[in-house]
Coordinates of C-alpha atoms in Angstrom, one line a residue:
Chain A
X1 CA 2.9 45.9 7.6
X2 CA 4.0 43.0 5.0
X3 CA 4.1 44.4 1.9
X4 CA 3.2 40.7 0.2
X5 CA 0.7 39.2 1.9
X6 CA 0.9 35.2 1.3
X7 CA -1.8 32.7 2.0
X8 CA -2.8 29.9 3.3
X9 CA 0.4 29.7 6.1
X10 CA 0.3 26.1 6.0
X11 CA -1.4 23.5 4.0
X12 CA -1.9 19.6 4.5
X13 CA -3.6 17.9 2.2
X14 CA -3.7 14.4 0.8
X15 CA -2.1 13.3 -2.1
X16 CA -3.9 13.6 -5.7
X17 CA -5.7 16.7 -4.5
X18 CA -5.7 20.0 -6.1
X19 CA -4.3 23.8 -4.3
X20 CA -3.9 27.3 -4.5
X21 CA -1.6 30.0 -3.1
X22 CA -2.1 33.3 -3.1
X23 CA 0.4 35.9 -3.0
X24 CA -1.5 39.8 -2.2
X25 CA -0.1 43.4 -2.3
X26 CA -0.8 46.4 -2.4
X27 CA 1.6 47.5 -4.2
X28 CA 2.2 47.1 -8.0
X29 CA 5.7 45.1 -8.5
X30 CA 8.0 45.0 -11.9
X31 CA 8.5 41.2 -11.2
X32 CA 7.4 38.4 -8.9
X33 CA 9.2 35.5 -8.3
X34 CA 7.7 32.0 -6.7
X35 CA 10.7 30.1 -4.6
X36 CA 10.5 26.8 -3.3
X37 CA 12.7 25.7 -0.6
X38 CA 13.4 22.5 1.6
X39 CA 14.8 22.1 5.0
X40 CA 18.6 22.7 5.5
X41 CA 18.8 24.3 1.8
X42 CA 18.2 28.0 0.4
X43 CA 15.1 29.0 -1.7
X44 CA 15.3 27.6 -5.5
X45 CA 14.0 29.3 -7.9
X46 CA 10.5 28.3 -9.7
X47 CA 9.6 30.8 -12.2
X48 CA 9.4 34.8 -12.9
X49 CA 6.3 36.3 -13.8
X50 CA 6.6 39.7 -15.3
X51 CA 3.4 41.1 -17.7
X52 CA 0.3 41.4 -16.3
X53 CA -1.7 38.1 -16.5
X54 CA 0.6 36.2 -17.1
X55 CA 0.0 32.3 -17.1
X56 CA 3.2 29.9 -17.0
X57 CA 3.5 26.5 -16.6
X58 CA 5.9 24.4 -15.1
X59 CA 4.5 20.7 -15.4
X60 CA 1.9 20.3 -12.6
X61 CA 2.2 24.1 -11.3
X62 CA 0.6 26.7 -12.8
X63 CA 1.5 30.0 -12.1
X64 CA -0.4 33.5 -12.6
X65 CA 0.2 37.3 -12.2
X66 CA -2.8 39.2 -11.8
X67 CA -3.3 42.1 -14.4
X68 CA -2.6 44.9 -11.9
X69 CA 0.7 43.1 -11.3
X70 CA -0.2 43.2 -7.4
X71 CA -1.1 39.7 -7.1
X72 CA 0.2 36.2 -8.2
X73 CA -1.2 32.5 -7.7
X74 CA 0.2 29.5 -7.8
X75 CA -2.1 26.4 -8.4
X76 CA -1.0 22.7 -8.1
X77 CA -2.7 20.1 -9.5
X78 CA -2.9 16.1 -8.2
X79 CA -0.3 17.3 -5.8
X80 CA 2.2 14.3 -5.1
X81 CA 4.4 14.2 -2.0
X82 CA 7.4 15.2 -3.4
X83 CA 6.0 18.7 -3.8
X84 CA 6.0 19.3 0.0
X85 CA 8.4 22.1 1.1
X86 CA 8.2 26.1 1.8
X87 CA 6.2 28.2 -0.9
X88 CA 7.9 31.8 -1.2
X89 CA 6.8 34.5 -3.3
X90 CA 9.1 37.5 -3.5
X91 CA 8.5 40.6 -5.4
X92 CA 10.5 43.8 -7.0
X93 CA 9.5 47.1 -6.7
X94 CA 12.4 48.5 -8.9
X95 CA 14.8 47.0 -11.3
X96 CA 17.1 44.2 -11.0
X97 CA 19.1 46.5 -8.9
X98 CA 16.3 46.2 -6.0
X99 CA 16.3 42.9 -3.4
X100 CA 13.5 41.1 -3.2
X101 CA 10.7 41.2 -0.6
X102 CA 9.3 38.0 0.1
X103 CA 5.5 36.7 1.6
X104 CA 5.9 34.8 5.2
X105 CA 5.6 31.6 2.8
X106 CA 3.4 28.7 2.7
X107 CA 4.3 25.7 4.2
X108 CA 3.1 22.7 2.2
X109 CA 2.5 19.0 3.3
X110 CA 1.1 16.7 0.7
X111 CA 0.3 12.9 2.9
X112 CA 0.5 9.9 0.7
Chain B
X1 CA 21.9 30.3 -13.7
X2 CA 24.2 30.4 -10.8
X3 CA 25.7 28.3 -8.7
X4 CA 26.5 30.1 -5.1
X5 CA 28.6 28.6 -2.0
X6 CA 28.5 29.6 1.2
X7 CA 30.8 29.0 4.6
X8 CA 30.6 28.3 6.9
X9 CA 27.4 26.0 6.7
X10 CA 26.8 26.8 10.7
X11 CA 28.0 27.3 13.6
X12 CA 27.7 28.0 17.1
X13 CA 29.0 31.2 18.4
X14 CA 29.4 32.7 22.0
X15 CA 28.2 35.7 22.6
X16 CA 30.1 38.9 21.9
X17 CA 31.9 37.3 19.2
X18 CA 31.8 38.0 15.8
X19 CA 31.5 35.3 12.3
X20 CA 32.4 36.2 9.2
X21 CA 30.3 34.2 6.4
X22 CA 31.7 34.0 2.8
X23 CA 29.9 33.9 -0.7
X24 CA 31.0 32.6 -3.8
X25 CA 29.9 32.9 -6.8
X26 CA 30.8 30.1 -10.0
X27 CA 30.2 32.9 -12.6
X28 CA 30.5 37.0 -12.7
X29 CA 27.0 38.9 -11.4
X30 CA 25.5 42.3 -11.5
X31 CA 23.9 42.0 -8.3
X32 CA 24.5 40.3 -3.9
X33 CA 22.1 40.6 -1.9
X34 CA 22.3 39.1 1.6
X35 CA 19.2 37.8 3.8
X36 CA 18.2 36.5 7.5
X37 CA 15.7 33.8 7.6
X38 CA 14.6 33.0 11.4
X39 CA 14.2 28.5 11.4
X40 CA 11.0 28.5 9.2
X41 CA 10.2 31.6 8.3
X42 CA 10.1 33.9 5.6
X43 CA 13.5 35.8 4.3
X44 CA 14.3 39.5 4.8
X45 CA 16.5 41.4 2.9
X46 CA 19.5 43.0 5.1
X47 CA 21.9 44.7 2.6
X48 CA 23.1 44.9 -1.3
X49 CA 26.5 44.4 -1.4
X50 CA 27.7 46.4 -4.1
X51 CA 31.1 45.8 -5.6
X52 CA 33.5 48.2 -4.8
X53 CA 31.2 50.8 -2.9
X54 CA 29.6 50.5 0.7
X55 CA 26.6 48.1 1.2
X56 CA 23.0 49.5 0.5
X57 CA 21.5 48.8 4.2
X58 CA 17.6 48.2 4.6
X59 CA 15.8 49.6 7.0
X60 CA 16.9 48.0 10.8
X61 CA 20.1 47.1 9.7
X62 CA 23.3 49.0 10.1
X63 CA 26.7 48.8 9.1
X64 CA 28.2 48.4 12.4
X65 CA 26.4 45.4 13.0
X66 CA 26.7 44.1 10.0
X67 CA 29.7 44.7 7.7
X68 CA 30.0 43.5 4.1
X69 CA 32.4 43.4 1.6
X70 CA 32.3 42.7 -2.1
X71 CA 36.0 42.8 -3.5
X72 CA 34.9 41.6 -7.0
X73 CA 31.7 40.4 -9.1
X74 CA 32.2 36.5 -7.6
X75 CA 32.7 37.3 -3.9
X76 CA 31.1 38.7 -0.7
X77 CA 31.5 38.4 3.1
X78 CA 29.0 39.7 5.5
X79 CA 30.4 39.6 9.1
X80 CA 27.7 39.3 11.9
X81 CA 29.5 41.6 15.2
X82 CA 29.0 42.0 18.4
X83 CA 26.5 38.7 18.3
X84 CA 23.8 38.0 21.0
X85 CA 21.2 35.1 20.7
X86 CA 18.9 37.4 19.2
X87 CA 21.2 36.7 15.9
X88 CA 20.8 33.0 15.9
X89 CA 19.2 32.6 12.7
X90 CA 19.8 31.4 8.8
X91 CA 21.8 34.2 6.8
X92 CA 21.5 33.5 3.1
X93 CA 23.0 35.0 -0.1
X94 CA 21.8 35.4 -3.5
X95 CA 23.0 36.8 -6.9
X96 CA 21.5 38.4 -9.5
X97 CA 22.0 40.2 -12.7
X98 CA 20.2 43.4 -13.2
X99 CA 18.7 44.5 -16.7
X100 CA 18.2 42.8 -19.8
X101 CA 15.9 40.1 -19.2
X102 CA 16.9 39.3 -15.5
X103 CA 13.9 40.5 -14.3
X104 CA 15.1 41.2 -10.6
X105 CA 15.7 36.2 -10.6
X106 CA 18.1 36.1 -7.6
X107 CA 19.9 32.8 -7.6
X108 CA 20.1 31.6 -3.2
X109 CA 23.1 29.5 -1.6
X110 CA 22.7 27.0 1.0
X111 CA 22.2 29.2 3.9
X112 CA 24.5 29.2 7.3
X113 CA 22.7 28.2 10.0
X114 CA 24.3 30.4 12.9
X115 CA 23.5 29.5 16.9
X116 CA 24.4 32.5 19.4
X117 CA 24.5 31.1 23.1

């Protein structure tokens, strides 16, 4: 069973459009993290989210955590090419001692 | 932040073999983690490597298999054994510091990109 359940799998859309990924649990996690990672390199980090409903910005993404701290989205608006790559979210159950658990990721294609 | 290294970058092993992959860290952390990614897929968390102690294995993982060593609070090998081509995958590491405002933010490497025939 995957513990964070992370939606849609894969995305193409066309340039100046707007999107959503959801990240879903279960479970209720001390921290989630979004990741954003091209071909040939590892994941890089995009934000933390950490109190329930939480909103944070990070120029055209907007990030949420939901209030039970079970689930997270992360919104792109007039997505631009550039943002194609792999979507991760990755959660912690514990502290900062725990490794993360990561959704099957999203994989994004934005056409010009 | 931090900035993490890893080597090799790939390879291609036969089987039986074993490949020992290094870490480095640029600064001192709490907190290694090492991960398997199968070629565009998700990550899943093999081991903690803990700094002077034996790894913390997750669940499908064993030490045998996969060994790992953390001499200091910049460093960490894991060593994949006994390889068949079911190990041909991405093995990442990532660092951390755990408490204060950390919040569980794991820093990743490049990844080595290992091929079992």
């Amino acid at each position: 069973t995957q513990l964070l359940e992370q939606s849609p799998q894969f995305l193409s859309i066309q340039e100046g459009e707007n999107l959503t990924v959801y990240c879903n649990s279960s479970s209720v996690f001390s921290s989630l993290q979004w990741y954003r990672q091209e071909p040939g390199e590892g994941p890089v980090l995009l934000v933390t989210v950490v109190t329930g409903g939480e909103v944070k910005k990070l120029k055209r993404l907007t990030f949420q955590f939901g209030d039970a701290r079970k689930d997270s989205s992360l919104h792109i608006t007039a997505a631009q090419p550039g943002d194609t790559g792999l979507y991760l979210c990755a959660g912690a159950i514990g502290g900062g001692a725990d490794g993360l658990t990561f959704g099957k990721g999203t994989h994004l294609i934005i056409q010009p | 932040s931090a900035v993490i290294s890893q080597k090799p970058s790939r390879d291609i092993c036969q089987r039986g073999t074993s490949l020992t992959i290094q870490c480095q860290v640029d600064s001192q952390v709490t907190m290694m983690f090492w991960y398997r990614q199968q070629p565009g897929q998700s990550l899943t968390l093999i081991a903690t490597a803990n700094q002077g102690s034996e790894a913390t294995y997750e669940s499908g993982f064993v030490i045998d298999k996969f060994p790992i060593s953390r001499p200091n609070l910049t460093f960490s090998t894991l060593t994949v054994s006994n390889m068949s081509p079911e190990d041909s995958s991405i093995y990442l590491c990532s660092a951390g510091w755990d408490g204060g405002s950390s919040y569980n933010e794991q820093f990743f490497g490049p990844g080595t990109r290992l091929t079992v025939l």
